[in-house]
Amino acid sequence: MVCSVALLSVSACSQDGATGAKTVRQLAGSAEAVRVRKQVEQRLRETIAHWDAHTALTLGLVTMDDMCMGGKAKEYFFQDGDDRYKIRCMMRVNAFFGASPHHAADTIDSILTAGDPDGSPIPFNHDFFYATKVVDYYRGKTGDPQGPGTGEPHDLSAGTVTLAWDQVHQRGKRQMIEELAICSPSDPPVHRCLREPASTSVTSLRRKYGMVFNLSFSTEDYFTVYKSGQTVT
């Protein structure tokens, strides 16, 4: 039978359909998915704990968005790769810390010191030239780190990790760490949304400490099962 180009005919002829909800749940709850999910979560939590223990930052809030999605039916026109897998699981983690706005230089310098030792999970250290310029800026030793007129810095980025913070010296409108989105109801193993502790917000941290830092990790794809049968963790 020759399939027409019409969308309905394409859907009817395709034998490579979207993954059903039942299959998504089964794969998301499989032993391999559970094992890798726990490993990724533990690694990220240990990294956050290291920041809390070895820097001048005070941990106040951890957020986690963990989701498994089923693959789409065969894409003939607008191809983005979502038709190649049966399931893809990803995790996004953020940590929010409090600090004094009067000691921003010492706080950031403590992060660089904690990142100096070999093997540290903190990717920022005193070899990071821009980061040392940020410290000097907050100590009043230099002008804007990115050049005259660029204003107060508000983040550092290295690889899959970004550290952002409330601006405290900027005149006019300041860039501030945004409040969290509402946590949608969890439905494990397909979806988890955690705010720990649930009663804490960015606003409450700012009210308590005066300044908020946000440590964010890039979304991590930790479990993918392709329609070819290949599993990638």
PDB file of N, CA and C in Angstrom, residues 60-63 96-98 177-180 195-209 212:
ATOM      1  N   GLY A  60      19.528  26.998  52.154  1.00  0.00           N
ATOM      2  CA  GLY A  60      18.185  27.253  52.655  1.00  0.00           C
ATOM      3  C   GLY A  60      17.097  26.488  51.943  1.00  0.00           C
ATOM      4  N   LEU A  61      17.361  26.075  50.681  1.00  0.00           N
ATOM      5  CA  LEU A  61      16.291  25.470  49.884  1.00  0.00           C
ATOM      6  C   LEU A  61      16.894  24.662  48.741  1.00  0.00           C
ATOM      7  N   VAL A  62      16.345  23.479  48.515  1.00  0.00           N
ATOM      8  CA  VAL A  62      16.725  22.633  47.377  1.00  0.00           C
ATOM      9  C   VAL A  62      15.468  22.332  46.574  1.00  0.00           C
ATOM     10  N   THR A  63      15.562  22.466  45.261  1.00  0.00           N
ATOM     11  CA  THR A  63      14.439  22.131  44.400  1.00  0.00           C
ATOM     12  C   THR A  63      14.861  21.049  43.415  1.00  0.00           C
ATOM     13  N   PHE A  96      19.401  26.927  46.757  1.00  0.00           N
ATOM     14  CA  PHE A  96      19.349  28.351  47.084  1.00  0.00           C
ATOM     15  C   PHE A  96      19.980  28.566  48.459  1.00  0.00           C
ATOM     16  N   PHE A  97      20.897  29.525  48.513  1.00  0.00           N
ATOM     17  CA  PHE A  97      21.638  29.802  49.742  1.00  0.00           C
ATOM     18  C   PHE A  97      21.402  31.244  50.174  1.00  0.00           C
ATOM     19  N   GLY A  98      21.542  31.471  51.457  1.00  0.00           N
ATOM     20  CA  GLY A  98      21.485  32.817  51.987  1.00  0.00           C
ATOM     21  C   GLY A  98      22.877  33.309  52.327  1.00  0.00           C
ATOM     22  N   ILE A 177      17.382  37.061  42.195  1.00  0.00           N
ATOM     23  CA  ILE A 177      16.993  35.666  41.996  1.00  0.00           C
ATOM     24  C   ILE A 177      15.473  35.577  42.027  1.00  0.00           C
ATOM     25  N   GLU A 178      14.906  34.947  41.019  1.00  0.00           N
ATOM     26  CA  GLU A 178      13.444  34.903  40.895  1.00  0.00           C
ATOM     27  C   GLU A 178      12.826  33.912  41.876  1.00  0.00           C
ATOM     28  N   GLU A 179      11.588  34.195  42.220  1.00  0.00           N
ATOM     29  CA  GLU A 179      10.826  33.300  43.079  1.00  0.00           C
ATOM     30  C   GLU A 179      10.535  32.002  42.326  1.00  0.00           C
ATOM     31  N   LEU A 180      10.329  30.927  43.067  1.00  0.00           N
ATOM     32  CA  LEU A 180      10.119  29.617  42.464  1.00  0.00           C
ATOM     33  C   LEU A 180       8.742  29.506  41.820  1.00  0.00           C
ATOM     34  N   ARG A 195      10.284  20.644  46.685  1.00  0.00           N
ATOM     35  CA  ARG A 195      10.746  21.910  47.231  1.00  0.00           C
ATOM     36  C   ARG A 195      11.050  21.632  48.695  1.00  0.00           C
ATOM     37  N   GLU A 196      12.324  21.603  49.055  1.00  0.00           N
ATOM     38  CA  GLU A 196      12.726  21.190  50.398  1.00  0.00           C
ATOM     39  C   GLU A 196      13.503  22.311  51.099  1.00  0.00           C
ATOM     40  N   PRO A 197      12.961  22.851  52.211  1.00  0.00           N
ATOM     41  CA  PRO A 197      11.640  22.567  52.778  1.00  0.00           C
ATOM     42  C   PRO A 197      10.536  23.290  52.011  1.00  0.00           C
ATOM     43  N   ALA A 198       9.367  22.690  52.006  1.00  0.00           N
ATOM     44  CA  ALA A 198       8.250  23.215  51.221  1.00  0.00           C
ATOM     45  C   ALA A 198       7.808  24.594  51.700  1.00  0.00           C
ATOM     46  N   SER A 199       8.059  24.908  52.956  1.00  0.00           N
ATOM     47  CA  SER A 199       7.606  26.175  53.530  1.00  0.00           C
ATOM     48  C   SER A 199       8.538  27.340  53.211  1.00  0.00           C
ATOM     49  N   THR A 200       9.699  27.058  52.601  1.00  0.00           N
ATOM     50  CA  THR A 200      10.694  28.095  52.336  1.00  0.00           C
ATOM     51  C   THR A 200      10.555  28.626  50.913  1.00  0.00           C
ATOM     52  N   SER A 201      10.761  29.909  50.761  1.00  0.00           N
ATOM     53  CA  SER A 201      10.723  30.546  49.454  1.00  0.00           C
ATOM     54  C   SER A 201      11.971  31.400  49.282  1.00  0.00           C
ATOM     55  N   VAL A 202      12.214  31.845  48.058  1.00  0.00           N
ATOM     56  CA  VAL A 202      13.328  32.748  47.801  1.00  0.00           C
ATOM     57  C   VAL A 202      13.136  34.039  48.587  1.00  0.00           C
ATOM     58  N   THR A 203      11.912  34.506  48.623  1.00  0.00           N
ATOM     59  CA  THR A 203      11.616  35.742  49.351  1.00  0.00           C
ATOM     60  C   THR A 203      11.919  35.612  50.831  1.00  0.00           C
ATOM     61  N   SER A 204      11.565  34.472  51.419  1.00  0.00           N
ATOM     62  CA  SER A 204      11.823  34.284  52.849  1.00  0.00           C
ATOM     63  C   SER A 204      13.320  34.172  53.137  1.00  0.00           C
ATOM     64  N   LEU A 205      14.077  33.564  52.219  1.00  0.00           N
ATOM     65  CA  LEU A 205      15.525  33.506  52.383  1.00  0.00           C
ATOM     66  C   LEU A 205      16.135  34.903  52.316  1.00  0.00           C
ATOM     67  N   ARG A 206      15.660  35.692  51.389  1.00  0.00           N
ATOM     68  CA  ARG A 206      16.174  37.067  51.254  1.00  0.00           C
ATOM     69  C   ARG A 206      15.835  37.884  52.501  1.00  0.00           C
ATOM     70  N   ARG A 207      14.646  37.676  53.014  1.00  0.00           N
ATOM     71  CA  ARG A 207      14.235  38.392  54.221  1.00  0.00           C
ATOM     72  C   ARG A 207      15.112  38.010  55.410  1.00  0.00           C
ATOM     73  N   LYS A 208      15.526  36.745  55.461  1.00  0.00           N
ATOM     74  CA  LYS A 208      16.315  36.246  56.589  1.00  0.00           C
ATOM     75  C   LYS A 208      17.782  36.626  56.493  1.00  0.00           C
ATOM     76  N   TYR A 209      18.366  36.497  55.287  1.00  0.00           N
ATOM     77  CA  TYR A 209      19.810  36.692  55.143  1.00  0.00           C
ATOM     78  C   TYR A 209      20.189  38.009  54.464  1.00  0.00           C
ATOM     79  N   VAL A 212      20.456  36.375  48.272  1.00  0.00           N
ATOM     80  CA  VAL A 212      20.231  34.989  47.876  1.00  0.00           C
ATOM     81  C   VAL A 212      21.163  34.608  46.733  1.00  0.00           C
TER      82      VAL A 212
END
